[in-house]
Coordinates of C-alpha atoms in Angstrom, one line a residue:
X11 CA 9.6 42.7 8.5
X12 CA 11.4 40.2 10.8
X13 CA 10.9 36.7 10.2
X14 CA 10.2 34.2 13.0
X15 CA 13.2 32.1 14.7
X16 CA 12.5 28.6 13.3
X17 CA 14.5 26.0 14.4
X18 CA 14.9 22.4 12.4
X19 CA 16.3 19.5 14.3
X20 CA 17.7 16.6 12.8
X21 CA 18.7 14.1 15.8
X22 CA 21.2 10.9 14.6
X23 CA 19.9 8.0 16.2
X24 CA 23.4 6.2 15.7
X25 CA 25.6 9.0 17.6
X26 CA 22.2 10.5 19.5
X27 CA 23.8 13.6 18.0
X28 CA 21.8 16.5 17.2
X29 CA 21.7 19.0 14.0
X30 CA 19.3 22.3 13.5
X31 CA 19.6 24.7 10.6
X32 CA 18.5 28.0 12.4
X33 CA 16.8 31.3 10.8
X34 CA 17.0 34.6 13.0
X35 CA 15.2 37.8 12.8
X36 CA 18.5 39.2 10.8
X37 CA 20.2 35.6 9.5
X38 CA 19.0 33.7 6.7
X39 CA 21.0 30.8 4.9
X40 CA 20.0 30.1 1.0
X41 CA 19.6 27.0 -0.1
X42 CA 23.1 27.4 -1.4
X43 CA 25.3 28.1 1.7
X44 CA 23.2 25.3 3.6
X45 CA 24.8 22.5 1.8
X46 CA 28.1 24.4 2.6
X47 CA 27.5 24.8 6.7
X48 CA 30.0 23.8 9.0
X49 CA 28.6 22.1 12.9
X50 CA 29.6 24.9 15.4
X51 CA 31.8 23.2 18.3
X52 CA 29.0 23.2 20.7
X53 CA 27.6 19.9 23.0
X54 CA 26.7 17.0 21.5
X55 CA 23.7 15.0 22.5
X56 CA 25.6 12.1 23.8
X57 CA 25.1 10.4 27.1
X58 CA 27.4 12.4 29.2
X59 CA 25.6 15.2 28.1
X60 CA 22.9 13.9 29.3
X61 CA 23.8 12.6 32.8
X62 CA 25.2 15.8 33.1
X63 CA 22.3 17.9 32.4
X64 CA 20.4 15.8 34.8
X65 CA 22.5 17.9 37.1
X66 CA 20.7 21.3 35.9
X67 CA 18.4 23.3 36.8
X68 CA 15.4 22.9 34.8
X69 CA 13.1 24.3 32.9
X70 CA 15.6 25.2 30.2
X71 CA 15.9 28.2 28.3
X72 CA 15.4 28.6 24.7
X73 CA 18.9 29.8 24.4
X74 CA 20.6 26.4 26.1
X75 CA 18.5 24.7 23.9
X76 CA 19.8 26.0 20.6
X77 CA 23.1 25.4 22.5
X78 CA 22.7 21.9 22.4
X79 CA 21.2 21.6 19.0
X80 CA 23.2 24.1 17.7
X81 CA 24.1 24.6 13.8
X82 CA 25.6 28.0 13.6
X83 CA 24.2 29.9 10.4
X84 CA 28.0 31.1 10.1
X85 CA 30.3 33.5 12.6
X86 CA 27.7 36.4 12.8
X87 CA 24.5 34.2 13.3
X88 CA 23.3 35.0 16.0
X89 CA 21.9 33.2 18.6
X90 CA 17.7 32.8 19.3
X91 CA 17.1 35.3 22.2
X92 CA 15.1 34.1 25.3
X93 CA 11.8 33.0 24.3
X94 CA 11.5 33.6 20.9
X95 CA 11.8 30.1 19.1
X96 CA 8.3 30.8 16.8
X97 CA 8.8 27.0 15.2
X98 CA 10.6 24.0 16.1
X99 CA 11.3 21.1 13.8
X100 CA 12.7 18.1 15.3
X101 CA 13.0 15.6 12.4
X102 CA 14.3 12.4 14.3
X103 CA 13.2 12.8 17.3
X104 CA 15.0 9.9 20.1
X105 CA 14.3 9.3 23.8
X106 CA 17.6 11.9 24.2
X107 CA 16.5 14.3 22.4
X108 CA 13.2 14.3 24.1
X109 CA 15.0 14.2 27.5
X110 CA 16.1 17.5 27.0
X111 CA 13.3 19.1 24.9
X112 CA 10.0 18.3 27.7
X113 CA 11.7 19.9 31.0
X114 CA 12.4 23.0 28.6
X115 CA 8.8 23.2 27.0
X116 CA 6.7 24.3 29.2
X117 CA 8.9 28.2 29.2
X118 CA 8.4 27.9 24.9
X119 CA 6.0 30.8 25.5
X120 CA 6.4 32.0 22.2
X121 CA 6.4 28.7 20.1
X122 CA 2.9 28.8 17.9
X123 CA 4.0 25.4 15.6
X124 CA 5.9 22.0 17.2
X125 CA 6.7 18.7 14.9
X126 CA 8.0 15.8 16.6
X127 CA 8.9 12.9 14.2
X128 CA 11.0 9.5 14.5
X129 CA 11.0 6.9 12.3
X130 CA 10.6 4.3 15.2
X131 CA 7.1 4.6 16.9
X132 CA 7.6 6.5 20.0
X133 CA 7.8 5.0 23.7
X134 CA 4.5 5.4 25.4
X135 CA 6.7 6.8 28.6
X136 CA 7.7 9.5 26.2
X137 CA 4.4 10.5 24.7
X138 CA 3.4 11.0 28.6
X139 CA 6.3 13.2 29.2
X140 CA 5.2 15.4 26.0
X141 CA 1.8 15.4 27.5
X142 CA 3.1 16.6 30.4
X143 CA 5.1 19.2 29.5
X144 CA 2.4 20.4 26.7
X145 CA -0.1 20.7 29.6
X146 CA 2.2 23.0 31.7
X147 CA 2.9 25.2 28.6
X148 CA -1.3 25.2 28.2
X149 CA -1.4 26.4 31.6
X150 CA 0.1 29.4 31.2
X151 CA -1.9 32.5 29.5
X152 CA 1.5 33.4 27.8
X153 CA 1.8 30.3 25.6
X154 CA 0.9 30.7 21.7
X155 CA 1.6 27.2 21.0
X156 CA -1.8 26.4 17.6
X157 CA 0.1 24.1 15.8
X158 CA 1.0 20.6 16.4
X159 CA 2.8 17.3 14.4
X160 CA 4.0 14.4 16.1
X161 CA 4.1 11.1 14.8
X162 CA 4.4 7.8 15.0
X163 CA 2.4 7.5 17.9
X164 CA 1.5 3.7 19.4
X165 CA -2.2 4.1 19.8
X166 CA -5.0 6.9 19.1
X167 CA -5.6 6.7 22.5
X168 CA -2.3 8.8 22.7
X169 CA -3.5 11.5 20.1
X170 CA -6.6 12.2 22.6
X171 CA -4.2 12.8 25.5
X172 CA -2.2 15.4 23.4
X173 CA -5.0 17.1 22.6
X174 CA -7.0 17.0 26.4
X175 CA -3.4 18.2 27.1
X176 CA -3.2 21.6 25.2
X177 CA -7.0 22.2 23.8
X178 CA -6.4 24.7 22.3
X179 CA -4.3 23.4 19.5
X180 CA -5.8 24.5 16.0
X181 CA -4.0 22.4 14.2
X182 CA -3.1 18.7 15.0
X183 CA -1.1 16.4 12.8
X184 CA -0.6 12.9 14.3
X185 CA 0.5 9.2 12.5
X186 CA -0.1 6.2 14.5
X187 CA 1.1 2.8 14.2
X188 CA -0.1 -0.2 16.6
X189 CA 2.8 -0.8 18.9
X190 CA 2.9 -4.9 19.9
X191 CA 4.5 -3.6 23.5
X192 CA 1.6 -1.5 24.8
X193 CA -0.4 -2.6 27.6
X194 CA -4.0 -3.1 26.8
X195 CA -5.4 -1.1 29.4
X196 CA -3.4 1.8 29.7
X197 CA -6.0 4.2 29.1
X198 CA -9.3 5.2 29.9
X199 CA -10.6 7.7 28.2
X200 CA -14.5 8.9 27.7
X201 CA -15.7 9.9 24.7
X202 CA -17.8 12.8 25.8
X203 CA -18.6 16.0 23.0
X204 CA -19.5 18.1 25.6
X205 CA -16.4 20.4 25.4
X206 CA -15.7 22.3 21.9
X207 CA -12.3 22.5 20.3
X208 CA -10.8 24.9 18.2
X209 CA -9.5 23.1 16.1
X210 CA -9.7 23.9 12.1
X211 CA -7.0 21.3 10.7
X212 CA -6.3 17.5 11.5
X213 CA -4.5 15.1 9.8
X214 CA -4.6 11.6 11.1
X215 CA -2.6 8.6 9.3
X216 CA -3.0 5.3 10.9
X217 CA -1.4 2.0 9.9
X218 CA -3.7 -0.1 11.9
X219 CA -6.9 -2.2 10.7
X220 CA -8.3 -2.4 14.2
X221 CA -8.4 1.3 15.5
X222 CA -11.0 2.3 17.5
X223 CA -12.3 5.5 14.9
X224 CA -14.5 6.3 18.2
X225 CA -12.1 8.4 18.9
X226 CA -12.0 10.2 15.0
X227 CA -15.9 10.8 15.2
X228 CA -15.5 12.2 18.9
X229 CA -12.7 14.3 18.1
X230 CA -15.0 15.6 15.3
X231 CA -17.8 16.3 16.7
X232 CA -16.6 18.3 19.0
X233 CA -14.6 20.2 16.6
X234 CA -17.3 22.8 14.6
X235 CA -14.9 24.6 13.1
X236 CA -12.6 22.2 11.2
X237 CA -12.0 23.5 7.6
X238 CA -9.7 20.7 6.7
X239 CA -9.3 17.1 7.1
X240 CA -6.8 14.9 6.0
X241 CA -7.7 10.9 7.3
X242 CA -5.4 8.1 5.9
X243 CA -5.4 4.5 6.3
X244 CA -8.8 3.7 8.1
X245 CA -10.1 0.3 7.0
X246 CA -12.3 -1.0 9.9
X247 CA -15.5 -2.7 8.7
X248 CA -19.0 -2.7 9.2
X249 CA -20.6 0.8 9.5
X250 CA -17.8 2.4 11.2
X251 CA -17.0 4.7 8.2
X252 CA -20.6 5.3 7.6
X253 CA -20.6 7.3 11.1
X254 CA -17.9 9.2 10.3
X255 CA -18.7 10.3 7.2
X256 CA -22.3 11.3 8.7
X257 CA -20.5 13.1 11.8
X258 CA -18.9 14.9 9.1
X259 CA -22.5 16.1 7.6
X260 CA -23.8 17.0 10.9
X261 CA -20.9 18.6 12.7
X262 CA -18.4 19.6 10.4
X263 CA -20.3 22.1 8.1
X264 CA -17.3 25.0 7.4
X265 CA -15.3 21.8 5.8
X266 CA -13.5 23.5 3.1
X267 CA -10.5 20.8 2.4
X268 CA -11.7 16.6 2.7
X269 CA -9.3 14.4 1.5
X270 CA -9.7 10.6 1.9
X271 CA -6.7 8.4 1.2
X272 CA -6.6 4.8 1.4
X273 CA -9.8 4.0 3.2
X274 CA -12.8 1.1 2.5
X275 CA -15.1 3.7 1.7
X276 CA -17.4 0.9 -0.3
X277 CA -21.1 0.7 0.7
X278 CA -20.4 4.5 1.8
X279 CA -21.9 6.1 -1.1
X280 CA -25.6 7.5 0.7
X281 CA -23.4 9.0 3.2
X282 CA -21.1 10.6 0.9
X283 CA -23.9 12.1 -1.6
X284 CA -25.6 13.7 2.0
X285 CA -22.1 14.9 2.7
X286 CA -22.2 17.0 0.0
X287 CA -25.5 18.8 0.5
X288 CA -25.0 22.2 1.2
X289 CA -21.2 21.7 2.2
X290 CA -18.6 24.3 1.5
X291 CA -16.1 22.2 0.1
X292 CA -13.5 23.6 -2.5
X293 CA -11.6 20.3 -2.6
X294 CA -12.5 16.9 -2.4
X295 CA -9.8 13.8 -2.9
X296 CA -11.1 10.0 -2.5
X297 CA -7.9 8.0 -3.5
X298 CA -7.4 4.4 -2.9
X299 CA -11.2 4.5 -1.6
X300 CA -13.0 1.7 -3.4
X301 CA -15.6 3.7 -3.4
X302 CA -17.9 2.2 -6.2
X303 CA -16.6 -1.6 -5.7
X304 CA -20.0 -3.1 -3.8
X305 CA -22.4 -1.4 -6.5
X306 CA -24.7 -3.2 -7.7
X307 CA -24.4 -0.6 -11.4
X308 CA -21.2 1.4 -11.2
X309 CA -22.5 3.7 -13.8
X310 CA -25.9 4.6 -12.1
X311 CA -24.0 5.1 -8.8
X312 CA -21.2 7.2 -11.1
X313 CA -24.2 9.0 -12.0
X314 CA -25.4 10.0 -8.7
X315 CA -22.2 11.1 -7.7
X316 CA -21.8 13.6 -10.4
X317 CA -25.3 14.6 -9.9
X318 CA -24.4 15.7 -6.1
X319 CA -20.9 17.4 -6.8
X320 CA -22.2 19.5 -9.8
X321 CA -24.3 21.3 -6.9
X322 CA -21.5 22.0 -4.9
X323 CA -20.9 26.0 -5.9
X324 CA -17.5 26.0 -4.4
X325 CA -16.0 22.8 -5.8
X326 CA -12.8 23.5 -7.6
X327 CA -10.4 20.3 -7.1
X328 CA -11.7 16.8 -7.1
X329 CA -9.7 13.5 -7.4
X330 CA -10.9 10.0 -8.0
X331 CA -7.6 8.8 -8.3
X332 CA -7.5 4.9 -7.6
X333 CA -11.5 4.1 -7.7
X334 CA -11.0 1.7 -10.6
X335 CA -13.9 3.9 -12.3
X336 CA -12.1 2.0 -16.2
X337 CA -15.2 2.8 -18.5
X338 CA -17.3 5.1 -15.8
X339 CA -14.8 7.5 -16.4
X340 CA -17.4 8.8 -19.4
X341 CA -20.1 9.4 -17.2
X342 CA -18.0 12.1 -15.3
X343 CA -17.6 14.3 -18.7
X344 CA -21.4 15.4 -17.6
X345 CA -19.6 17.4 -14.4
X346 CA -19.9 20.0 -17.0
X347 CA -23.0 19.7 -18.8
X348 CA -26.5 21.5 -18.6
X349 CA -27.1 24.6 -17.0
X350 CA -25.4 23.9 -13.4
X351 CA -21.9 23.0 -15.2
X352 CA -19.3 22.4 -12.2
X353 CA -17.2 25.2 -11.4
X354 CA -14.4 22.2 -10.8
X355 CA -10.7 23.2 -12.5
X356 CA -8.6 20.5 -11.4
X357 CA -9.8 16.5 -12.2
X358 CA -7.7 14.4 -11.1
X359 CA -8.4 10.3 -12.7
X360 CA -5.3 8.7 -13.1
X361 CA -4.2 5.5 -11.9
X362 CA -8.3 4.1 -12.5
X363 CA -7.5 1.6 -15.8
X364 CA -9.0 3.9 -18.4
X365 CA -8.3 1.9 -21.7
X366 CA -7.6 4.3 -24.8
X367 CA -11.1 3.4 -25.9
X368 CA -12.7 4.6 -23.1
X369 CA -10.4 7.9 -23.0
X370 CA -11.6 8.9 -26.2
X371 CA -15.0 8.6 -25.2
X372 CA -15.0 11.0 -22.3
X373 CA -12.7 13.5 -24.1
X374 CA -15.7 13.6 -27.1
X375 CA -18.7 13.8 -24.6
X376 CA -16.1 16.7 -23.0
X377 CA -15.7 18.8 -25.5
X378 CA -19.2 18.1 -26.1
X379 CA -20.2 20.2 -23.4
X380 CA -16.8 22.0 -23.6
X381 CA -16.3 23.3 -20.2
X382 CA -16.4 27.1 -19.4
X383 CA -13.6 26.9 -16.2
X384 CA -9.7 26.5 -17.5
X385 CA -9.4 22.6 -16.8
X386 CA -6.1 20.5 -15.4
X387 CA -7.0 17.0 -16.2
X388 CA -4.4 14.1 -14.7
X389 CA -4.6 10.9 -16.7
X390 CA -1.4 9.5 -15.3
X391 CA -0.5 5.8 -14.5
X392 CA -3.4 4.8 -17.1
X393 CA -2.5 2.1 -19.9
X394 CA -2.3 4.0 -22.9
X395 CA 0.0 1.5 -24.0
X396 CA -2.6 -1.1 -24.7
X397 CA -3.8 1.3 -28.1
X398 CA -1.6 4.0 -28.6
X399 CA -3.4 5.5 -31.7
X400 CA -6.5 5.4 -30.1
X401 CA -4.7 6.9 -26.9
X402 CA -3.3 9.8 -28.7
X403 CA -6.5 10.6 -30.8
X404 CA -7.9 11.1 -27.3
X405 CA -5.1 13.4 -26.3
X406 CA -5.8 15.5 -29.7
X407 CA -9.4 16.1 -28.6
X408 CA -8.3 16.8 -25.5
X409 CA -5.9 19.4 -26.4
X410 CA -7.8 22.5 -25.1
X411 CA -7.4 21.3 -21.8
X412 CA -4.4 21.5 -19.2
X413 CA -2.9 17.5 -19.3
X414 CA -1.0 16.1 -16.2
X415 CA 0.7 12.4 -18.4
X416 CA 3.2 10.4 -17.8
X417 CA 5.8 9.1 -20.3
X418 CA 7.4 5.7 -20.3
X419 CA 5.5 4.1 -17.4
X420 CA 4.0 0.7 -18.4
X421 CA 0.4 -0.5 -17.8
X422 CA 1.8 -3.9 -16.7
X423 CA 2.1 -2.2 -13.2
X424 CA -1.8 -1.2 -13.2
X425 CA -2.7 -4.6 -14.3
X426 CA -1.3 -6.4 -11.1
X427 CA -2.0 -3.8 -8.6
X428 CA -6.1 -3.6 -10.6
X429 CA -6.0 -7.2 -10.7
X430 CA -4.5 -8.3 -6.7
X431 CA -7.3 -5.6 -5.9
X432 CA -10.2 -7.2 -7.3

């Protein structure tokens, strides 16, 4: 069976040189002879290249492209035939190297998955010209082009042009970080739902306090058949995440995949228990969420969150990570009590200040109800240290199950990070 030509770009910022490890439908380099590859003498990326291929006729080809990103596989690779670059990888991605790739885009009829990442956030001149080029490849009924990553964009604004540029994306990766050079009113985009997307995966990580999630929640709801979602860094206040979390309840019902990482999910909790009624979720990972800080009794709200996820028939990962749950951790041992024990095999609590005392509490009340489902449990980054006989009696009870530790790390670290959170 022939693989797909997938080529992996690593541009040099310093030289504005360009380097691509290439597989082709009859060449494939192990891991061993890629640390072993020699450049092939072919262009470099350089500014006479450049002011010189301002002289050709564009679009280019596939096959000029791999030219100039070339990284010959050895003397018998051969090179990608016309058209048939399947997945392009363009790890450091300049102005130069973007210079040549959007006049050659729009003739990638056969690319199905594009990445696009830089270190630096990327020139909102540049994003355009992407835009551009992404809407002339949409235009075409040959294009194949599901999967897209680009990051770091300057705005969100900019992840709604990509995607009102080629709609038909499936899959849309995008990190974003608040550029101090863009003008305030470059955009102005609506926030209609009227037209549905195809899309079944997004990932969205933002570095910004202040972004507009309007554009999250519209993205959303116009998205019914998103299985996964992947939303990092979103801490605007007010009720902000209590829309999108109810978005998710009302529009995104085939959510199989929810992870939550490093958002102020606090006050959030009502929203999060509807979430779960009648979803379809198989995993579910708050981390970093604060999820329980504003309650009034941790335990009782502890309690209603266990009651909610032990209904959820298709649950099999969950992680907590981060929530500073410290002695609520017990409560979660009653996942797999009673008649409607949680089909849940993978717990994931580490890093939530779980003194020994409180370990060996929740690993008697487990095997208490000792769980029918093979169970991974991950206690890392927890100070056992603080007790370390009454840490390891724990880990005797809890020898039945599948334990994901960590040896040598010092509680000192959760103290300041538990304690600067507080």
């Amino acid at each position: 069976m022939k693989k797909p030509n997938q080529i992996c770009c690593t541009s040099e910022i310093s030289s504005a040189s360009a380097e691509v490890e290439a597989l082709h439908p009859h060449t494939e380099a192990s891991d061993a002879e890629e640390d072993h590859l020699t450049a092939s003498k072919r262009p470099r990326l350089d500014t006479m290249v450049l002011e010189k291929s301002e002289e050709l006729d564009f679009p280019v080809d596939p096959h000029v492209l791999c030219q100039t990103f070339g990284f010959s596989a050895g003397p018998s690779a051969e090179v990608c035939s016309w058209g048939q670059i399947d997945c392009l990888k363009i790890k450091s991605c300049t102005p130069d190297s973007l210079k040549v790739l959007s006049p050659a885009l729009p003739t990638f009829f056969c690319l199905r998955s594009l990445t696009l990442q830089n270190s630096s956030i990327f020139k909102e001149n540049d994003v355009l010209e992407v835009a551009a080029a992404l809407k002339k490849l949409s235009d075409s009924s040959c294009s194949s082009l599901t999967e897209l990553s680009i990051g770091v964009l300057p705005s969100i604004e900019f992840m709604m042009t990509l995607v009102e540029s080629f709609p038909r994306l499936t899959s849309l990766s995008v990190e974003i970080q608040k550029s101090i050079w863009l003008p305030l009113a470059i955009f102005n985009h609506s926030l209609s739902t009227e037209s549905e997307l195809p899309l079944e995966k997004l990932t969205v990580k933002i570095s910004d306090d202040e972004t507009d999630v309007r554009f999250i929640t519209s993205l959303l709801s116009r998205s019914p058949h998103l299985t996964t979602l992947h939303l990092v860094g979103m801490r605007p206040t007010g009720s902000t995440q209590k829309r999108l979390i109810s978005t998710l309840s009302v529009s995104n019902r085939h959510l199989r995949f929810l992870n939550f990482e490093d958002m102020k999910l606090c006050g959030c909790l009502p929203e999060i228990l509807n979430l779960l009624t009648g979803c379809k979720l198989e995993e579910l990972q708050l981390s970093d969420c604060r999820l329980l800080e504003n309650c009034v009794n941790q335990e009782d709200s502890v309690q209603q969150l266990v009651a909610a996820l032990k209904v959820v028939p298709s649950l099999c990962k969950l992680s907590l990570a981060q929530n500073r749950l410290t002695k609520s951790v017990c409560i979660l041992a009653h996942l797999f009590s009673g008649s409607s024990e949680s089909p849940i095999k993978h717990l994931d609590i580490s890093s939530n200040f779980i003194l020994p005392a409180d370990l060996l509490e929740f690993a008697k009340r487990l095997r208490s109800h000792s769980p029918l489902q093979a169970l991974t449990l991950d206690l890392r980054k927890n100070p056992a240290d603080r007790d370390l006989d009454t840490w390891n009696k724990a880990l005797q009870r809890l020898h039945p199950f599948r334990l994901i530790l960590d040896n040598g790390w010092k509680s000192t670290d959760t103290m300041v990070d538990h304690v600067s959170n507080m």
